[in-house]
């Protein structure tokens, strides 16, 4: 049986975790700091749990340089749950903003409600930039919850790539709504290996600070590069790629979208406007008010995330910039190995949109792609290179190059890519 040190795991998620983190966590699972109880047994209301939660928030804010006017929430239901949560919360924020504008104008209660209903029916839009499988799922969820009449497809990458994902449409072709409740995009698409190279200029705030409410799913590339957080109203990410273990989801949200500035509309008003009412566990207002402890949060998962953050901060004095340099170097090694053998490999996404986190390619050596990829997976496994099979919906090979994959692991894969091509 192979030892852990013999394996480099390139799975897309749940992803690899640093061995040091797992060793510390395994001890804490049995007896946390001499308390006689494991970390998973301590109450989420205890002083121990509160300290773990506050340290994780502080370390995340430090590592990413999160500004003070943003709130960090630990939630559940994964990134998929956030497809719905962003809709419920940001539609609510849009309604509150319109209500406040009408009340400032001096309209009476009946007129305010009539105007709100008219604006919901005629103006409410959510914008989605669809560049891969996950942003497509988010778009579909918006259509399901609100109705397609309230959802605007800003761009669909399949229309410029023969019906497949793999490119990001030019921003000049994007069809943005006027005053949408949010503009949503996925910064890195794990299935299709597509990553935005930088923040979209079409969504950048204006000189006066105004601009669209931008929401980004960063589940698979968070902590791997510097983010212009001030350009976003909300960022969310599941922990199980670069942050920790499956079970928690992090939301970084502008405090201006939370009370007292922006309280959510009452359920009665939402019903009168014909809008859906979200589950209370997906309410940012409720989660923020209760310090992420409205219901039983998995403190063990928060603890693992905190250990990962402490390791990153200890490893990189320049914080996320240091990890970004390593991530870029690893990706460059693997892509250059693939590009060196064009007769054996075909990289799936276009050059300007290639993900540093999920490197997707096909093995075309010998003309029989299925047989070649089967051989590639079998022989890579013999080398201790695990988790390279592509997503079930698209097939192929996918090397998920997350933070816990060491530079030596990327070098090992790059070497194998060359060896297999030359056999």
PDB file of C-alpha atoms in Angstrom, residues 198-378:
ATOM      1  CA  UNK A 198      -8.364  39.484 -14.091  1.00  0.00           C
ATOM      2  CA  UNK A 199     -11.373  41.394 -12.835  1.00  0.00           C
ATOM      3  CA  UNK A 200     -13.676  42.221 -15.798  1.00  0.00           C
ATOM      4  CA  UNK A 201     -13.232  45.830 -16.874  1.00  0.00           C
ATOM      5  CA  UNK A 202     -16.912  45.975 -17.880  1.00  0.00           C
ATOM      6  CA  UNK A 203     -17.847  45.581 -14.204  1.00  0.00           C
ATOM      7  CA  UNK A 204     -15.275  47.955 -12.722  1.00  0.00           C
ATOM      8  CA  UNK A 205     -16.576  50.742 -10.458  1.00  0.00           C
ATOM      9  CA  UNK A 206     -16.668  54.238 -11.870  1.00  0.00           C
ATOM     10  CA  UNK A 207     -14.486  57.119 -10.684  1.00  0.00           C
ATOM     11  CA  UNK A 208     -17.221  58.250  -8.278  1.00  0.00           C
ATOM     12  CA  UNK A 209     -17.302  54.783  -6.689  1.00  0.00           C
ATOM     13  CA  UNK A 210     -20.628  53.741  -8.176  1.00  0.00           C
ATOM     14  CA  UNK A 211     -21.006  50.614 -10.232  1.00  0.00           C
ATOM     15  CA  UNK A 212     -22.832  47.305 -10.480  1.00  0.00           C
ATOM     16  CA  UNK A 213     -23.339  44.957  -7.543  1.00  0.00           C
ATOM     17  CA  UNK A 214     -20.838  42.280  -8.529  1.00  0.00           C
ATOM     18  CA  UNK A 215     -21.072  38.753  -7.105  1.00  0.00           C
ATOM     19  CA  UNK A 216     -18.379  36.142  -7.751  1.00  0.00           C
ATOM     20  CA  UNK A 217     -18.119  32.441  -7.067  1.00  0.00           C
ATOM     21  CA  UNK A 218     -14.454  31.885  -6.159  1.00  0.00           C
ATOM     22  CA  UNK A 219     -14.831  28.397  -4.746  1.00  0.00           C
ATOM     23  CA  UNK A 220     -11.925  26.942  -6.712  1.00  0.00           C
ATOM     24  CA  UNK A 221      -9.343  29.730  -6.913  1.00  0.00           C
ATOM     25  CA  UNK A 222      -9.742  31.597  -3.626  1.00  0.00           C
ATOM     26  CA  UNK A 223      -6.469  32.102  -1.681  1.00  0.00           C
ATOM     27  CA  UNK A 224      -4.458  31.517  -4.875  1.00  0.00           C
ATOM     28  CA  UNK A 225      -4.166  35.114  -6.076  1.00  0.00           C
ATOM     29  CA  UNK A 226      -4.783  38.694  -4.990  1.00  0.00           C
ATOM     30  CA  UNK A 227      -8.375  39.897  -5.356  1.00  0.00           C
ATOM     31  CA  UNK A 228      -9.531  43.509  -5.812  1.00  0.00           C
ATOM     32  CA  UNK A 229     -12.115  42.977  -3.086  1.00  0.00           C
ATOM     33  CA  UNK A 230     -13.363  46.576  -3.255  1.00  0.00           C
ATOM     34  CA  UNK A 231     -14.694  45.831  -6.761  1.00  0.00           C
ATOM     35  CA  UNK A 232     -17.048  43.169  -5.394  1.00  0.00           C
ATOM     36  CA  UNK A 233     -20.188  43.442  -3.347  1.00  0.00           C
ATOM     37  CA  UNK A 234     -20.051  39.750  -2.479  1.00  0.00           C
ATOM     38  CA  UNK A 235     -17.642  36.842  -2.886  1.00  0.00           C
ATOM     39  CA  UNK A 236     -18.416  33.289  -1.835  1.00  0.00           C
ATOM     40  CA  UNK A 237     -16.444  30.063  -1.839  1.00  0.00           C
ATOM     41  CA  UNK A 238     -16.791  26.522  -0.636  1.00  0.00           C
ATOM     42  CA  UNK A 239     -13.906  25.475   1.605  1.00  0.00           C
ATOM     43  CA  UNK A 240     -13.054  22.156  -0.036  1.00  0.00           C
ATOM     44  CA  UNK A 241     -10.656  23.353  -2.719  1.00  0.00           C
ATOM     45  CA  UNK A 242      -8.052  25.689  -1.223  1.00  0.00           C
ATOM     46  CA  UNK A 243      -9.332  26.491   2.278  1.00  0.00           C
ATOM     47  CA  UNK A 244     -10.247  23.292   4.089  1.00  0.00           C
ATOM     48  CA  UNK A 245     -12.653  20.392   4.255  1.00  0.00           C
ATOM     49  CA  UNK A 246     -16.156  19.963   2.885  1.00  0.00           C
ATOM     50  CA  UNK A 247     -18.878  21.367   5.115  1.00  0.00           C
ATOM     51  CA  UNK A 248     -18.504  25.133   5.306  1.00  0.00           C
ATOM     52  CA  UNK A 249     -18.923  27.966   2.840  1.00  0.00           C
ATOM     53  CA  UNK A 250     -17.481  31.441   3.300  1.00  0.00           C
ATOM     54  CA  UNK A 251     -19.187  34.660   2.238  1.00  0.00           C
ATOM     55  CA  UNK A 252     -17.375  38.009   2.133  1.00  0.00           C
ATOM     56  CA  UNK A 253     -20.072  40.664   1.818  1.00  0.00           C
ATOM     57  CA  UNK A 254     -20.176  44.449   1.923  1.00  0.00           C
ATOM     58  CA  UNK A 255     -21.645  45.675   5.197  1.00  0.00           C
ATOM     59  CA  UNK A 256     -23.724  48.161   3.204  1.00  0.00           C
ATOM     60  CA  UNK A 257     -25.829  45.184   2.059  1.00  0.00           C
ATOM     61  CA  UNK A 258     -26.612  44.279   5.674  1.00  0.00           C
ATOM     62  CA  UNK A 259     -28.556  46.052   8.455  1.00  0.00           C
ATOM     63  CA  UNK A 260     -28.723  48.779   9.530  1.00  0.00           C
ATOM     64  CA  UNK A 261     -28.003  50.187   6.070  1.00  0.00           C
ATOM     65  CA  UNK A 262     -29.964  47.577   4.123  1.00  0.00           C
ATOM     66  CA  UNK A 263     -32.394  45.441   6.152  1.00  0.00           C
ATOM     67  CA  UNK A 264     -34.171  42.682   4.260  1.00  0.00           C
ATOM     68  CA  UNK A 265     -37.823  43.276   3.278  1.00  0.00           C
ATOM     69  CA  UNK A 266     -40.442  41.614   5.437  1.00  0.00           C
ATOM     70  CA  UNK A 267     -41.850  38.249   4.291  1.00  0.00           C
ATOM     71  CA  UNK A 268     -45.257  39.947   4.004  1.00  0.00           C
ATOM     72  CA  UNK A 269     -43.915  42.525   1.547  1.00  0.00           C
ATOM     73  CA  UNK A 270     -42.113  39.879  -0.509  1.00  0.00           C
ATOM     74  CA  UNK A 271     -45.328  37.856  -0.773  1.00  0.00           C
ATOM     75  CA  UNK A 272     -47.220  40.950  -1.893  1.00  0.00           C
ATOM     76  CA  UNK A 273     -44.584  41.587  -4.550  1.00  0.00           C
ATOM     77  CA  UNK A 274     -44.722  37.976  -5.758  1.00  0.00           C
ATOM     78  CA  UNK A 275     -41.109  37.291  -4.812  1.00  0.00           C
ATOM     79  CA  UNK A 276     -39.732  34.106  -3.194  1.00  0.00           C
ATOM     80  CA  UNK A 277     -38.888  34.015   0.513  1.00  0.00           C
ATOM     81  CA  UNK A 278     -35.610  32.273   1.243  1.00  0.00           C
ATOM     82  CA  UNK A 279     -34.846  29.806   4.041  1.00  0.00           C
ATOM     83  CA  UNK A 280     -33.679  31.591   7.161  1.00  0.00           C
ATOM     84  CA  UNK A 281     -30.381  29.678   7.206  1.00  0.00           C
ATOM     85  CA  UNK A 282     -29.493  31.349   3.886  1.00  0.00           C
ATOM     86  CA  UNK A 283     -30.164  34.862   5.196  1.00  0.00           C
ATOM     87  CA  UNK A 284     -26.968  36.913   5.384  1.00  0.00           C
ATOM     88  CA  UNK A 285     -28.722  39.272   7.778  1.00  0.00           C
ATOM     89  CA  UNK A 286     -29.508  36.451  10.219  1.00  0.00           C
ATOM     90  CA  UNK A 287     -26.101  34.756   9.896  1.00  0.00           C
ATOM     91  CA  UNK A 288     -24.258  38.071  10.428  1.00  0.00           C
ATOM     92  CA  UNK A 289     -26.425  38.998  13.424  1.00  0.00           C
ATOM     93  CA  UNK A 290     -25.617  35.638  15.030  1.00  0.00           C
ATOM     94  CA  UNK A 291     -21.879  35.649  14.273  1.00  0.00           C
ATOM     95  CA  UNK A 292     -22.301  32.673  11.899  1.00  0.00           C
ATOM     96  CA  UNK A 293     -23.843  30.625  14.735  1.00  0.00           C
ATOM     97  CA  UNK A 294     -27.570  30.829  14.038  1.00  0.00           C
ATOM     98  CA  UNK A 295     -27.617  27.041  13.771  1.00  0.00           C
ATOM     99  CA  UNK A 296     -24.972  24.396  14.557  1.00  0.00           C
ATOM    100  CA  UNK A 297     -21.888  25.258  12.549  1.00  0.00           C
ATOM    101  CA  UNK A 298     -19.202  22.600  12.064  1.00  0.00           C
ATOM    102  CA  UNK A 299     -16.477  24.080  14.237  1.00  0.00           C
ATOM    103  CA  UNK A 300     -14.163  21.211  13.276  1.00  0.00           C
ATOM    104  CA  UNK A 301     -14.313  22.355   9.638  1.00  0.00           C
ATOM    105  CA  UNK A 302     -13.722  25.973  10.693  1.00  0.00           C
ATOM    106  CA  UNK A 303     -10.755  24.756  12.758  1.00  0.00           C
ATOM    107  CA  UNK A 304      -9.226  23.014   9.721  1.00  0.00           C
ATOM    108  CA  UNK A 305      -9.725  26.154   7.630  1.00  0.00           C
ATOM    109  CA  UNK A 306      -8.051  28.155  10.384  1.00  0.00           C
ATOM    110  CA  UNK A 307      -5.063  25.801  10.403  1.00  0.00           C
ATOM    111  CA  UNK A 308      -4.712  26.158   6.627  1.00  0.00           C
ATOM    112  CA  UNK A 309      -4.782  29.956   6.933  1.00  0.00           C
ATOM    113  CA  UNK A 310      -2.194  29.954   9.720  1.00  0.00           C
ATOM    114  CA  UNK A 311       0.073  27.737   7.617  1.00  0.00           C
ATOM    115  CA  UNK A 312      -0.300  30.092   4.630  1.00  0.00           C
ATOM    116  CA  UNK A 313       0.451  33.158   6.743  1.00  0.00           C
ATOM    117  CA  UNK A 314       3.514  31.441   8.235  1.00  0.00           C
ATOM    118  CA  UNK A 315       4.743  30.276   4.805  1.00  0.00           C
ATOM    119  CA  UNK A 316       4.290  33.568   2.961  1.00  0.00           C
ATOM    120  CA  UNK A 317       5.298  36.825   4.682  1.00  0.00           C
ATOM    121  CA  UNK A 318       3.838  38.633   1.657  1.00  0.00           C
ATOM    122  CA  UNK A 319       0.592  36.696   2.204  1.00  0.00           C
ATOM    123  CA  UNK A 320      -1.490  35.884  -0.876  1.00  0.00           C
ATOM    124  CA  UNK A 321       1.092  37.370  -3.252  1.00  0.00           C
ATOM    125  CA  UNK A 322       3.552  34.660  -2.250  1.00  0.00           C
ATOM    126  CA  UNK A 323       1.056  31.865  -2.858  1.00  0.00           C
ATOM    127  CA  UNK A 324       0.075  33.443  -6.177  1.00  0.00           C
ATOM    128  CA  UNK A 325       3.690  33.256  -7.382  1.00  0.00           C
ATOM    129  CA  UNK A 326       3.829  29.547  -6.497  1.00  0.00           C
ATOM    130  CA  UNK A 327       0.443  28.831  -8.127  1.00  0.00           C
ATOM    131  CA  UNK A 328       1.535  30.560 -11.322  1.00  0.00           C
ATOM    132  CA  UNK A 329       4.829  28.664 -11.408  1.00  0.00           C
ATOM    133  CA  UNK A 330       3.120  25.293 -10.973  1.00  0.00           C
ATOM    134  CA  UNK A 331       0.575  26.024 -13.702  1.00  0.00           C
ATOM    135  CA  UNK A 332       3.303  27.240 -16.066  1.00  0.00           C
ATOM    136  CA  UNK A 333       5.252  24.006 -15.596  1.00  0.00           C
ATOM    137  CA  UNK A 334       2.274  21.811 -16.467  1.00  0.00           C
ATOM    138  CA  UNK A 335       1.037  23.881 -19.416  1.00  0.00           C
ATOM    139  CA  UNK A 336       4.537  24.093 -20.910  1.00  0.00           C
ATOM    140  CA  UNK A 337       4.890  20.314 -20.649  1.00  0.00           C
ATOM    141  CA  UNK A 338       1.607  19.872 -22.526  1.00  0.00           C
ATOM    142  CA  UNK A 339       2.487  22.486 -25.159  1.00  0.00           C
ATOM    143  CA  UNK A 340       5.814  20.777 -25.788  1.00  0.00           C
ATOM    144  CA  UNK A 341       3.961  17.731 -27.159  1.00  0.00           C
ATOM    145  CA  UNK A 342       1.159  18.972 -29.457  1.00  0.00           C
ATOM    146  CA  UNK A 343       0.956  15.565 -31.140  1.00  0.00           C
ATOM    147  CA  UNK A 344       0.116  13.909 -27.829  1.00  0.00           C
ATOM    148  CA  UNK A 345      -2.039  16.469 -26.005  1.00  0.00           C
ATOM    149  CA  UNK A 346      -4.714  19.068 -26.730  1.00  0.00           C
ATOM    150  CA  UNK A 347      -5.372  21.699 -24.085  1.00  0.00           C
ATOM    151  CA  UNK A 348      -9.121  22.341 -23.845  1.00  0.00           C
ATOM    152  CA  UNK A 349      -9.578  26.065 -23.015  1.00  0.00           C
ATOM    153  CA  UNK A 350      -8.281  28.952 -25.113  1.00  0.00           C
ATOM    154  CA  UNK A 351      -4.833  30.309 -24.137  1.00  0.00           C
ATOM    155  CA  UNK A 352      -6.054  33.582 -22.615  1.00  0.00           C
ATOM    156  CA  UNK A 353      -8.645  31.841 -20.436  1.00  0.00           C
ATOM    157  CA  UNK A 354      -6.711  28.860 -19.111  1.00  0.00           C
ATOM    158  CA  UNK A 355      -7.230  28.120 -15.456  1.00  0.00           C
ATOM    159  CA  UNK A 356      -4.235  27.958 -13.158  1.00  0.00           C
ATOM    160  CA  UNK A 357      -6.265  25.760 -10.808  1.00  0.00           C
ATOM    161  CA  UNK A 358      -7.904  23.194 -13.122  1.00  0.00           C
ATOM    162  CA  UNK A 359      -5.765  22.232 -16.100  1.00  0.00           C
ATOM    163  CA  UNK A 360      -8.021  20.400 -18.564  1.00  0.00           C
ATOM    164  CA  UNK A 361      -6.647  18.542 -21.562  1.00  0.00           C
ATOM    165  CA  UNK A 362      -7.212  15.580 -23.864  1.00  0.00           C
ATOM    166  CA  UNK A 363      -4.717  12.862 -24.726  1.00  0.00           C
ATOM    167  CA  UNK A 364      -4.750  12.475 -28.517  1.00  0.00           C
ATOM    168  CA  UNK A 365      -1.643  10.336 -28.918  1.00  0.00           C
ATOM    169  CA  UNK A 366      -2.175   7.430 -31.318  1.00  0.00           C
ATOM    170  CA  UNK A 367      -5.541   8.616 -32.612  1.00  0.00           C
ATOM    171  CA  UNK A 368      -7.681   6.628 -30.186  1.00  0.00           C
ATOM    172  CA  UNK A 369      -8.391   9.228 -27.497  1.00  0.00           C
ATOM    173  CA  UNK A 370     -10.330   6.925 -25.173  1.00  0.00           C
ATOM    174  CA  UNK A 371      -7.584   4.309 -25.172  1.00  0.00           C
ATOM    175  CA  UNK A 372      -4.856   6.936 -24.819  1.00  0.00           C
ATOM    176  CA  UNK A 373      -6.535   8.579 -21.849  1.00  0.00           C
ATOM    177  CA  UNK A 374      -7.151   5.259 -20.157  1.00  0.00           C
ATOM    178  CA  UNK A 375      -3.459   4.422 -20.536  1.00  0.00           C
ATOM    179  CA  UNK A 376      -2.475   7.889 -19.276  1.00  0.00           C
ATOM    180  CA  UNK A 377      -4.579   7.478 -16.129  1.00  0.00           C
ATOM    181  CA  UNK A 378      -3.312   3.957 -15.454  1.00  0.00           C
TER     182      UNK A 378
END
